[in-house]
Amino acid sequence: MRIIFCIFSLVLTMTSFAQNEYHVFPIDGKNIKGSKVGDGSLDRPWELQTALSQSSERINGGDIIWIHEGTYNGNYVSTLTSTVNSEFITVSAYKNDKVILNGNIQEKTHYVLEVMGSRVIFKNFEITYLGEFNRTKSGNKFKAVTGVNHIEGEDCKFQNLIIHNIPGSGFGSWKSTGGSIIEDCLIYNNGYQAQRGHGVGIYVQNESNKTRILRNNIVFNNYYKGIEVWSASSGTNREFVKNVDLEDNIVFNNGAPSGQPWSNLIVASGDRKGVNIAKNINVRDNVFYHNVDFQSAKNYGYGNSITVGFTDKALVEDILIENNVIIGRNNALNILHAKSLKFQNNTVYTGYIHFEKSTLTGLENGSMVFNNNRYHTRKVKGLRILKHKDFQLSEWKTKYDLDAESQWKSLQTFEVDPVLKVEKLNTNSLQFNVAVLDKEGDDVEVDFSSKGLKKGLVYKIYDIENRHKVIKTGLLGEDMKITFPMGLSEFEKPLHNSVAVKSQGNFGVYRIEFESAKKTVGFHNRFFGWLF
């Protein structure tokens, strides 16, 4: 009896510290309708805006708001804030429910979800525009919109969100949002057409000394750039483009829906007073790609994957670019206006690597560090300081004492490990983002033996560019290897767009999901089954 009493005491103790849970249903739910006058219980659930408007006296750190399955039509503002240090309020889809926030309604607001609050986690739901809307600025009733507009509130997390088909930017995370994390998200097909494409995947700033993190996201096929760590403002006399880490992201083919490739990543400031300098930005272990025909020896045309610096009035400082794959056309890598930068262990495929003359001081005084890179350029003299001089790698090494251990090869001899990235989701240990590249477009075998998985797991593979369809299923075998099919043709085009194209058959990005082949027994069944 003493053992049973102790066990029940333990269960009661665990229960007493349980989080508070609240429930949200669509206003037009089939059985239970969300309400403005409910209490958030299953019997009297809230509608979404009511839940997102609760004070810290009602909902605080450790509590969770469950959004149940359905389409939520509206433009929503979250003012939730946790006042408990290191404890988050969580706003999440309920279990495996499919939750869609649809912003295509007749309102003057220019966002689908606006966030103003600290220490809140938003996860596992979709943000989009459904139905008919105009993606041309000159068209009738056009409205530019942002999917997630995070305007203030530090230390938030945005996890496993799917943000797509917004007629504007997918995600804006602004200067007063330090310490926040964007991870495991799919952000694609966002933007609209004017004289050029508008709308980026992620636009991020930071005024805080807390580091911003963009980690393991897939950002592609947005009308303008992929990720902007950037400010166009001048004369603000403040620094707010600093302290940002980009890790393990896959960013590709941005600009394709507007018919013009744009930078997959830009790190810069447009401040012509030279105060708001982009600084302390780390770009590690990412894949940047624009459609490339590896069978062509020319590689002409614009196809930029990374741009660093925008004006010689605001030279970027303390930039780290390390362990990235950078693939594009004539100008895949533009290091334009930089004062101090470290560029190492990267693989680059481009016509030329471009530098502006403003980088000369940094190249000459030792504040630039280049080493252990593999350069593939169209010509032997592939390192070009614009309006100054072209260098072959040996000349570059001698002139600036850089790239001592780096290598140069022509485009024709480009080779790379076909498995570019296999990265476990931070929010789900049984799901992975995978990027592969094979010059010939042959299928690619991926080894999962180092990923902590057990043989016999069931897997499903989705092509990210056509994410609703399972393209392959199977069991993880003894050798822990799975072959990923290349050359797929089915493609989820942006809504109301006829210009975007799928990646060439030499490149593929996938989400693979594993699960046990056997049904697992829940904790309570195992526990009380043993007890009684």
Coordinates of C-alpha atoms in Angstrom, one line a residue:
M1 CA 0.0 0.0 0.0
R2 CA 2.9 2.4 0.8
I3 CA 4.2 1.9 -2.8
I4 CA 0.8 2.6 -4.3
F5 CA 0.4 5.7 -2.0
C6 CA 3.8 7.0 -3.1
I7 CA 3.0 6.5 -6.7
F8 CA -0.4 8.3 -6.5
S9 CA 1.4 11.2 -4.6
L10 CA 3.8 11.4 -7.4
V11 CA 1.0 11.5 -10.0
L12 CA -0.8 14.2 -8.0
T13 CA 2.4 16.3 -7.7
M14 CA 3.0 16.1 -11.4
T15 CA -0.6 17.1 -12.1
S16 CA -0.5 20.0 -9.7
F17 CA 2.3 21.5 -11.8
A18 CA 0.6 20.9 -15.1
Q19 CA 0.2 23.8 -17.5
N20 CA -3.2 25.4 -18.1
E21 CA -4.7 24.5 -21.5
Y22 CA -7.1 26.6 -23.5
H23 CA -9.0 25.8 -26.6
V24 CA -9.9 27.7 -29.8
F25 CA -12.3 26.7 -32.6
P26 CA -13.4 28.5 -35.8
I27 CA -16.5 30.6 -35.5
D28 CA -18.0 28.3 -38.1
G29 CA -17.0 25.1 -36.5
K30 CA -19.1 22.0 -37.2
N31 CA -20.0 21.0 -33.6
I32 CA -18.5 23.6 -31.3
K33 CA -18.2 27.2 -32.2
G34 CA -15.5 29.5 -31.0
S35 CA -16.9 32.4 -29.0
K36 CA -15.8 35.8 -27.7
V37 CA -17.6 35.1 -24.4
G38 CA -16.3 31.6 -23.6
D39 CA -13.7 30.7 -21.0
G40 CA -11.3 28.7 -23.3
S41 CA -12.5 25.3 -22.0
L42 CA -13.5 22.6 -24.4
D43 CA -17.1 23.2 -23.5
R44 CA -16.9 26.9 -24.0
P45 CA -13.9 27.5 -26.4
W46 CA -12.8 30.9 -27.6
E47 CA -12.6 32.2 -31.1
L48 CA -9.0 32.9 -32.2
Q49 CA -8.8 36.7 -31.7
T50 CA -10.2 36.4 -28.2
A51 CA -7.6 33.9 -27.3
L52 CA -4.8 36.0 -28.7
S53 CA -6.0 39.1 -26.7
Q54 CA -5.9 37.5 -23.2
S55 CA -3.9 39.4 -20.5
S56 CA -1.0 37.9 -18.5
E57 CA -3.3 37.7 -15.5
R58 CA -5.3 35.1 -17.5
I59 CA -2.7 33.3 -19.6
N60 CA 1.0 33.3 -18.7
G61 CA 4.2 31.4 -19.1
G62 CA 3.7 27.6 -19.2
D63 CA 0.2 27.8 -20.5
I64 CA -0.9 26.6 -23.9
I65 CA -3.6 27.7 -26.4
W66 CA -4.7 24.8 -28.6
I67 CA -6.1 25.8 -32.0
H68 CA -8.4 23.1 -33.3
E69 CA -8.7 22.1 -36.9
G70 CA -10.3 24.5 -39.4
T71 CA -9.8 27.5 -41.5
Y72 CA -9.7 30.8 -39.5
N73 CA -10.6 33.7 -41.8
G74 CA -9.3 37.0 -40.5
N75 CA -6.5 39.3 -39.7
Y76 CA -5.3 38.6 -36.1
V77 CA -3.3 40.5 -33.5
S78 CA -1.5 38.7 -30.7
T79 CA -0.8 40.7 -27.5
L80 CA 0.0 37.7 -25.4
T81 CA 3.0 38.2 -23.1
S82 CA 4.6 35.9 -20.6
T83 CA 5.8 37.7 -17.6
V84 CA 7.5 34.6 -16.2
N85 CA 11.2 34.5 -17.0
S86 CA 12.2 31.5 -19.2
E87 CA 8.6 30.4 -19.5
F88 CA 6.7 30.6 -22.7
I89 CA 3.0 30.8 -23.7
T90 CA 2.5 28.4 -26.5
V91 CA 0.0 28.9 -29.4
S92 CA -0.2 25.7 -31.4
A93 CA -2.3 23.6 -33.7
Y94 CA -4.0 20.8 -31.6
K95 CA -2.1 17.5 -32.0
N96 CA -2.1 16.7 -35.8
D97 CA -5.0 19.1 -36.6
K98 CA -4.7 21.1 -39.9
V99 CA -5.0 24.7 -38.9
I100 CA -5.1 27.5 -41.6
L101 CA -5.1 31.2 -40.9
N102 CA -6.5 32.8 -44.1
G103 CA -6.0 36.5 -44.4
N104 CA -8.0 37.0 -47.6
I105 CA -10.8 39.0 -46.2
Q106 CA -12.2 42.5 -46.8
E107 CA -10.3 44.5 -44.2
K108 CA -7.8 47.4 -44.4
T109 CA -5.2 45.6 -42.3
H110 CA -1.9 44.6 -44.0
Y111 CA -1.0 41.4 -42.1
V112 CA -2.5 38.0 -41.4
L113 CA -0.9 37.6 -38.0
E114 CA 0.6 40.5 -36.1
V115 CA 2.6 39.8 -33.0
M116 CA 3.2 42.2 -30.1
G117 CA 4.4 40.4 -27.0
S118 CA 7.3 38.6 -25.4
R119 CA 8.1 34.9 -24.7
V120 CA 5.4 33.4 -26.9
I121 CA 5.7 30.3 -29.1
F122 CA 3.7 30.1 -32.3
K123 CA 3.9 26.6 -33.9
N124 CA 2.5 24.0 -36.3
F125 CA 0.0 26.0 -38.3
E126 CA -0.4 27.5 -41.8
I127 CA -0.6 31.2 -42.8
T128 CA -1.8 32.0 -46.3
Y129 CA -4.2 33.7 -48.7
L130 CA -7.0 31.5 -50.1
G131 CA -9.2 32.0 -53.1
E132 CA -9.1 35.0 -55.5
F133 CA -6.8 38.0 -54.9
N134 CA -4.7 40.3 -57.0
R135 CA -0.9 39.8 -57.2
T136 CA -0.3 42.8 -59.5
K137 CA 0.2 46.2 -57.9
S138 CA -1.6 48.0 -60.7
G139 CA -4.6 45.7 -60.5
N140 CA -8.0 46.3 -59.1
K141 CA -8.3 46.2 -55.3
F142 CA -4.7 45.2 -54.8
K143 CA -3.4 45.1 -51.2
A144 CA 0.1 44.3 -50.1
V145 CA 0.1 42.1 -47.0
T146 CA 2.7 40.4 -44.7
G147 CA 2.1 36.9 -43.4
V148 CA 3.6 37.3 -39.9
N149 CA 4.3 40.9 -38.8
H150 CA 6.4 40.6 -35.6
I151 CA 6.6 44.3 -34.7
E152 CA 7.6 44.1 -31.0
G153 CA 8.3 41.7 -28.2
E154 CA 11.5 39.8 -27.4
D155 CA 12.3 36.1 -27.1
C156 CA 9.5 34.7 -29.2
K157 CA 9.7 31.5 -31.2
F158 CA 8.1 30.8 -34.5
Q159 CA 8.3 27.0 -35.2
N160 CA 7.2 24.8 -38.0
L161 CA 4.9 27.4 -39.6
I162 CA 4.0 27.2 -43.3
I163 CA 3.7 30.7 -44.8
H164 CA 2.8 30.8 -48.4
N165 CA 0.9 32.7 -51.2
I166 CA 0.8 36.0 -49.2
P167 CA 0.7 39.0 -51.6
G168 CA 3.7 40.6 -49.9
S169 CA 6.4 39.3 -47.6
G170 CA 6.1 36.0 -45.8
F171 CA 7.7 37.2 -42.5
G172 CA 8.7 40.6 -41.1
S173 CA 10.6 40.5 -37.8
W174 CA 11.6 44.0 -36.8
K175 CA 14.1 45.9 -34.7
S176 CA 12.3 45.5 -31.3
T177 CA 12.1 41.7 -31.4
G178 CA 15.6 40.7 -30.1
G179 CA 16.2 37.1 -29.0
S180 CA 13.5 35.7 -31.1
I181 CA 13.9 32.4 -33.1
I182 CA 12.4 31.4 -36.5
E183 CA 13.0 27.7 -37.1
D184 CA 11.7 24.7 -39.1
C185 CA 9.4 26.9 -41.2
L186 CA 8.5 26.6 -44.9
I187 CA 8.2 30.1 -46.4
Y188 CA 7.5 30.2 -50.2
N189 CA 5.4 31.6 -53.1
N190 CA 5.0 35.0 -51.3
G191 CA 5.0 38.4 -53.0
Y192 CA 3.5 40.4 -55.8
Q193 CA 4.5 42.0 -59.2
A194 CA 5.1 45.7 -59.8
Q195 CA 7.9 47.0 -62.0
R196 CA 9.9 44.2 -60.3
G197 CA 9.0 41.5 -57.9
H198 CA 8.1 42.6 -54.3
G199 CA 7.9 40.5 -51.2
V200 CA 10.7 38.6 -49.5
G201 CA 10.6 35.3 -47.5
I202 CA 12.0 36.7 -44.3
Y203 CA 12.9 40.3 -43.5
V204 CA 14.8 40.6 -40.2
Q205 CA 16.3 43.4 -38.1
N206 CA 17.6 43.6 -34.5
E207 CA 18.3 46.5 -32.2
S208 CA 19.0 44.3 -29.2
N209 CA 22.3 42.8 -28.0
K210 CA 20.4 39.5 -27.9
T211 CA 21.1 37.3 -30.9
R212 CA 18.3 36.6 -33.4
I213 CA 18.3 33.0 -34.8
L214 CA 17.0 31.8 -38.2
R215 CA 17.5 28.1 -38.2
N216 CA 16.6 25.2 -40.4
N217 CA 14.0 27.0 -42.5
I218 CA 13.3 26.4 -46.2
V219 CA 12.7 29.6 -48.1
F220 CA 12.1 29.6 -51.8
N221 CA 10.2 30.9 -54.8
N222 CA 9.3 34.3 -53.2
Y223 CA 8.8 37.1 -55.7
Y224 CA 11.8 39.1 -54.4
K225 CA 14.6 38.1 -52.2
G226 CA 14.8 35.1 -49.9
I227 CA 16.1 36.4 -46.6
E228 CA 17.0 40.1 -46.0
V229 CA 19.1 41.0 -43.0
W230 CA 18.7 44.6 -43.9
S231 CA 17.4 48.2 -43.4
A232 CA 16.7 50.6 -46.3
S233 CA 16.4 53.5 -43.8
S234 CA 19.0 56.3 -43.7
G235 CA 19.5 58.9 -41.1
T236 CA 18.0 57.0 -38.2
N237 CA 21.2 57.4 -36.1
R238 CA 20.5 54.0 -34.5
E239 CA 22.0 50.5 -35.1
F240 CA 19.3 47.8 -35.7
V241 CA 20.9 45.4 -38.3
K242 CA 23.0 43.4 -35.9
N243 CA 23.4 40.2 -34.0
V244 CA 21.7 37.7 -36.3
D245 CA 22.6 34.0 -36.8
L246 CA 21.5 32.1 -39.9
E247 CA 22.1 28.3 -39.5
D248 CA 21.1 25.3 -41.6
N249 CA 18.6 27.0 -43.8
I250 CA 17.9 26.0 -47.5
V251 CA 17.2 29.1 -49.6
F252 CA 16.6 28.8 -53.3
N253 CA 15.2 30.2 -56.5
N254 CA 13.9 33.4 -55.0
G255 CA 12.7 35.8 -57.6
A256 CA 11.5 33.0 -59.9
P257 CA 7.8 34.0 -59.7
S258 CA 8.6 37.5 -61.0
G259 CA 10.7 36.1 -63.8
Q260 CA 13.9 37.7 -62.4
P261 CA 16.2 35.8 -59.9
W262 CA 17.0 37.9 -56.8
S263 CA 19.4 37.4 -53.9
N264 CA 18.7 34.4 -51.8
L265 CA 20.3 36.3 -49.0
I266 CA 21.3 39.9 -48.5
V267 CA 23.2 41.2 -45.5
A268 CA 23.5 45.0 -45.6
S269 CA 22.2 48.4 -44.7
G270 CA 21.3 51.3 -46.9
D271 CA 22.2 54.0 -44.3
R272 CA 24.2 56.6 -46.1
K273 CA 25.2 58.3 -42.9
G274 CA 27.1 55.2 -41.9
V275 CA 25.6 54.8 -38.4
N276 CA 23.2 51.8 -38.9
I277 CA 25.9 49.3 -39.9
A278 CA 25.1 45.6 -40.5
K279 CA 27.4 43.9 -38.1
N280 CA 27.9 40.6 -36.2
I281 CA 26.0 38.5 -38.7
N282 CA 26.8 34.8 -38.8
V283 CA 25.9 32.7 -41.9
R284 CA 26.8 29.0 -41.2
D285 CA 26.0 25.7 -42.8
N286 CA 23.3 26.9 -45.2
V287 CA 22.5 25.9 -48.8
F288 CA 21.9 28.7 -51.3
Y289 CA 20.9 27.8 -54.9
H290 CA 19.6 29.3 -58.1
N291 CA 18.6 27.1 -61.1
V292 CA 21.8 26.2 -63.0
D293 CA 22.5 24.0 -66.0
F294 CA 25.7 22.3 -65.0
Q295 CA 26.1 20.9 -68.5
S296 CA 26.7 24.5 -69.8
A297 CA 30.2 25.9 -69.7
K298 CA 29.0 29.5 -69.8
N299 CA 26.8 30.2 -66.8
Y300 CA 25.7 33.6 -68.0
G301 CA 22.9 35.7 -66.5
Y302 CA 22.0 37.1 -63.1
G303 CA 21.5 34.6 -60.4
N304 CA 22.8 35.9 -57.0
S305 CA 22.7 33.7 -54.0
I306 CA 24.5 35.9 -51.4
T307 CA 25.0 39.7 -51.4
V308 CA 27.0 41.4 -48.6
G309 CA 26.9 45.2 -48.4
F310 CA 24.9 47.7 -50.3
T311 CA 26.6 51.1 -50.1
D312 CA 30.2 52.3 -49.4
K313 CA 28.7 54.6 -46.8
A314 CA 27.8 51.6 -44.6
L315 CA 30.5 48.9 -44.9
V316 CA 29.4 45.8 -43.1
E317 CA 31.4 44.6 -40.1
D318 CA 32.2 41.3 -38.3
I319 CA 30.4 39.1 -40.9
L320 CA 31.1 35.3 -40.8
I321 CA 30.2 33.2 -43.8
E322 CA 31.2 29.6 -43.1
N323 CA 30.5 26.0 -44.4
N324 CA 27.9 27.1 -46.9
V325 CA 27.1 25.8 -50.4
I326 CA 26.6 28.9 -52.7
I327 CA 25.4 28.1 -56.2
G328 CA 24.2 30.6 -58.8
R329 CA 24.9 32.1 -62.2
N330 CA 27.3 34.9 -63.2
N331 CA 27.3 36.6 -59.8
A332 CA 26.3 34.0 -57.2
L333 CA 28.5 35.7 -54.6
N334 CA 28.7 39.5 -54.3
I335 CA 30.9 40.8 -51.4
L336 CA 30.3 44.4 -52.3
H337 CA 30.9 46.8 -49.3
A338 CA 32.6 45.2 -46.4
K339 CA 35.0 46.4 -43.7
S340 CA 35.6 43.1 -41.8
L341 CA 34.6 39.6 -42.9
K342 CA 35.6 36.0 -42.5
F343 CA 34.8 33.7 -45.4
Q344 CA 35.9 30.1 -44.9
N345 CA 35.1 26.4 -45.8
N346 CA 32.5 27.4 -48.4
T347 CA 31.8 25.9 -51.8
V348 CA 31.1 28.5 -54.5
Y349 CA 29.8 27.9 -58.1
T350 CA 29.5 31.2 -60.1
G351 CA 30.6 33.0 -63.2
Y352 CA 32.6 35.6 -61.1
I353 CA 33.0 36.4 -57.4
H354 CA 32.4 40.1 -57.2
F355 CA 34.0 42.7 -54.9
E356 CA 33.5 46.4 -54.9
K357 CA 36.6 48.7 -54.6
S358 CA 35.4 49.7 -51.1
T359 CA 36.6 46.3 -49.9
L360 CA 40.2 47.1 -50.8
T361 CA 41.1 48.5 -47.4
G362 CA 39.9 45.4 -45.6
L363 CA 41.6 43.1 -48.1
E364 CA 44.9 45.0 -47.6
N365 CA 44.9 45.5 -43.8
G366 CA 44.1 42.0 -42.7
S367 CA 40.5 42.5 -41.5
M368 CA 39.3 40.1 -44.2
V369 CA 40.0 36.4 -43.7
F370 CA 39.5 33.9 -46.5
N371 CA 40.5 30.3 -46.3
N372 CA 39.7 26.6 -47.1
N373 CA 37.2 27.6 -49.8
R374 CA 36.4 25.8 -53.1
Y375 CA 35.8 28.2 -55.9
H376 CA 34.4 27.2 -59.3
T377 CA 34.3 30.1 -61.7
R378 CA 33.7 30.5 -65.5
K379 CA 37.2 31.9 -66.1
V380 CA 40.6 31.3 -64.4
K381 CA 40.6 34.9 -63.3
G382 CA 37.3 34.5 -61.4
L383 CA 37.9 36.9 -58.5
R384 CA 36.8 40.3 -59.7
I385 CA 37.2 43.6 -58.0
L386 CA 34.8 45.7 -60.0
K387 CA 36.4 48.5 -62.1
H388 CA 39.8 47.5 -60.7
K389 CA 41.2 44.1 -61.5
D390 CA 40.5 40.4 -62.1
F391 CA 42.6 37.8 -60.2
Q392 CA 43.2 34.2 -60.5
L393 CA 43.5 32.4 -57.2
S394 CA 47.3 32.2 -57.1
E395 CA 47.5 36.0 -57.7
W396 CA 44.9 36.6 -55.1
K397 CA 46.8 34.6 -52.5
T398 CA 50.1 36.5 -53.3
K399 CA 48.5 39.9 -53.4
Y400 CA 46.4 39.8 -50.3
D401 CA 47.8 36.8 -48.3
L402 CA 44.3 35.2 -48.4
D403 CA 42.9 31.7 -49.2
A404 CA 46.1 29.9 -48.5
E405 CA 44.4 26.5 -48.4
S406 CA 41.6 27.3 -50.9
Q407 CA 41.2 25.7 -54.3
W408 CA 40.0 26.9 -57.7
K409 CA 38.5 24.7 -60.5
S410 CA 36.5 25.5 -63.6
L411 CA 32.8 25.2 -63.8
Q412 CA 33.1 22.1 -66.0
T413 CA 34.9 20.2 -63.2
F414 CA 32.4 21.1 -60.5
E415 CA 31.9 18.3 -58.1
V416 CA 30.2 18.3 -54.7
D417 CA 29.0 15.7 -52.2
P418 CA 25.4 15.1 -53.6
V419 CA 24.0 15.1 -50.0
L420 CA 24.1 18.8 -49.2
K421 CA 22.1 18.8 -46.0
V422 CA 20.3 16.4 -43.7
E423 CA 19.0 18.4 -40.8
K424 CA 16.7 17.2 -38.0
L425 CA 13.8 19.5 -37.1
N426 CA 14.3 21.2 -33.8
T427 CA 10.6 20.7 -33.2
N428 CA 10.3 17.0 -34.2
S429 CA 13.1 14.5 -33.8
L430 CA 11.6 12.2 -36.4
Q431 CA 11.4 14.7 -39.3
F432 CA 14.3 16.0 -41.4
N433 CA 14.9 18.6 -44.1
V434 CA 17.0 17.2 -46.9
A435 CA 18.8 18.9 -49.8
V436 CA 20.6 17.0 -52.5
L437 CA 22.3 17.9 -55.8
D438 CA 23.5 15.6 -58.6
K439 CA 24.8 17.2 -61.8
E440 CA 23.4 14.5 -63.9
G441 CA 20.0 14.5 -62.2
D442 CA 20.5 10.9 -60.9
D443 CA 18.7 9.7 -57.7
V444 CA 20.7 10.3 -54.5
E445 CA 21.3 7.9 -51.7
V446 CA 21.2 9.4 -48.2
D447 CA 22.7 7.7 -45.1
F448 CA 20.7 8.2 -41.9
S449 CA 23.0 6.0 -39.7
S450 CA 24.3 9.0 -37.7
K451 CA 20.8 10.5 -37.0
G452 CA 19.8 8.5 -34.0
L453 CA 17.1 6.5 -35.8
K454 CA 16.3 2.8 -35.4
K455 CA 15.8 0.4 -38.3
G456 CA 12.3 -0.6 -39.2
L457 CA 10.8 2.9 -39.0
V458 CA 8.2 3.8 -41.6
Y459 CA 9.1 6.8 -43.7
K460 CA 7.3 9.2 -46.0
I461 CA 9.1 11.6 -48.4
Y462 CA 7.6 14.9 -49.6
D463 CA 9.0 17.0 -52.4
I464 CA 9.0 20.5 -50.8
E465 CA 8.1 22.1 -54.1
N466 CA 4.9 19.9 -54.2
R467 CA 4.5 19.4 -50.5
H468 CA 1.0 17.8 -50.4
K469 CA 2.0 14.6 -52.2
V470 CA 3.9 11.7 -50.8
I471 CA 6.5 10.8 -53.4
K472 CA 7.9 7.7 -51.7
T473 CA 7.3 5.5 -48.7
G474 CA 9.2 2.6 -47.2
L475 CA 10.9 1.1 -44.1
L476 CA 14.3 2.2 -42.9
G477 CA 16.5 -0.9 -43.5
E478 CA 19.6 -2.4 -41.9
D479 CA 22.0 -0.2 -43.8
M480 CA 20.0 3.0 -42.8
K481 CA 20.1 4.3 -46.4
I482 CA 17.3 5.8 -48.4
T483 CA 17.3 6.8 -52.0
F484 CA 15.7 10.1 -52.9
P485 CA 14.2 10.4 -56.4
M486 CA 15.4 13.3 -58.6
G487 CA 14.0 14.9 -61.7
L488 CA 10.5 15.3 -60.3
S489 CA 8.2 17.5 -62.4
E490 CA 5.1 18.2 -60.3
F491 CA 5.1 21.7 -58.9
E492 CA 3.0 23.8 -56.6
K493 CA 3.0 27.1 -58.4
P494 CA 2.2 30.3 -56.6
L495 CA -1.5 31.1 -56.8
H496 CA -2.4 33.4 -59.8
N497 CA 1.1 33.1 -61.3
S498 CA 2.2 31.6 -64.6
V499 CA 5.9 32.5 -64.5
A500 CA 7.4 30.5 -61.6
V501 CA 9.4 27.3 -62.5
K502 CA 10.4 24.3 -60.6
S503 CA 14.0 23.6 -59.7
Q504 CA 16.1 21.9 -62.4
G505 CA 16.3 18.2 -62.1
N506 CA 19.8 18.4 -60.6
F507 CA 18.6 19.8 -57.3
G508 CA 16.0 18.6 -54.8
V509 CA 14.7 19.6 -51.4
Y510 CA 12.6 17.2 -49.3
R511 CA 10.9 16.7 -46.0
I512 CA 11.2 13.1 -44.7
E513 CA 9.0 11.9 -41.8
F514 CA 9.6 8.8 -39.8
E515 CA 7.3 7.0 -37.5
S516 CA 7.1 3.6 -35.7
A517 CA 5.7 0.7 -37.7
K518 CA 3.9 -0.4 -34.5
K519 CA 1.3 1.4 -32.5
T520 CA 2.9 2.8 -29.3
V521 CA 1.2 2.5 -25.9
G522 CA 0.5 5.7 -24.1
F523 CA 2.1 6.6 -20.8
H524 CA -1.1 6.3 -18.8
N525 CA -1.9 2.9 -20.3
R526 CA 1.6 1.6 -19.6
F527 CA 1.7 3.1 -16.1
F528 CA -1.7 2.1 -14.8
G529 CA -1.5 -1.3 -16.6
W530 CA 1.6 -2.1 -14.6
L531 CA 0.0 -0.7 -11.4
F532 CA -3.1 -2.8 -11.6

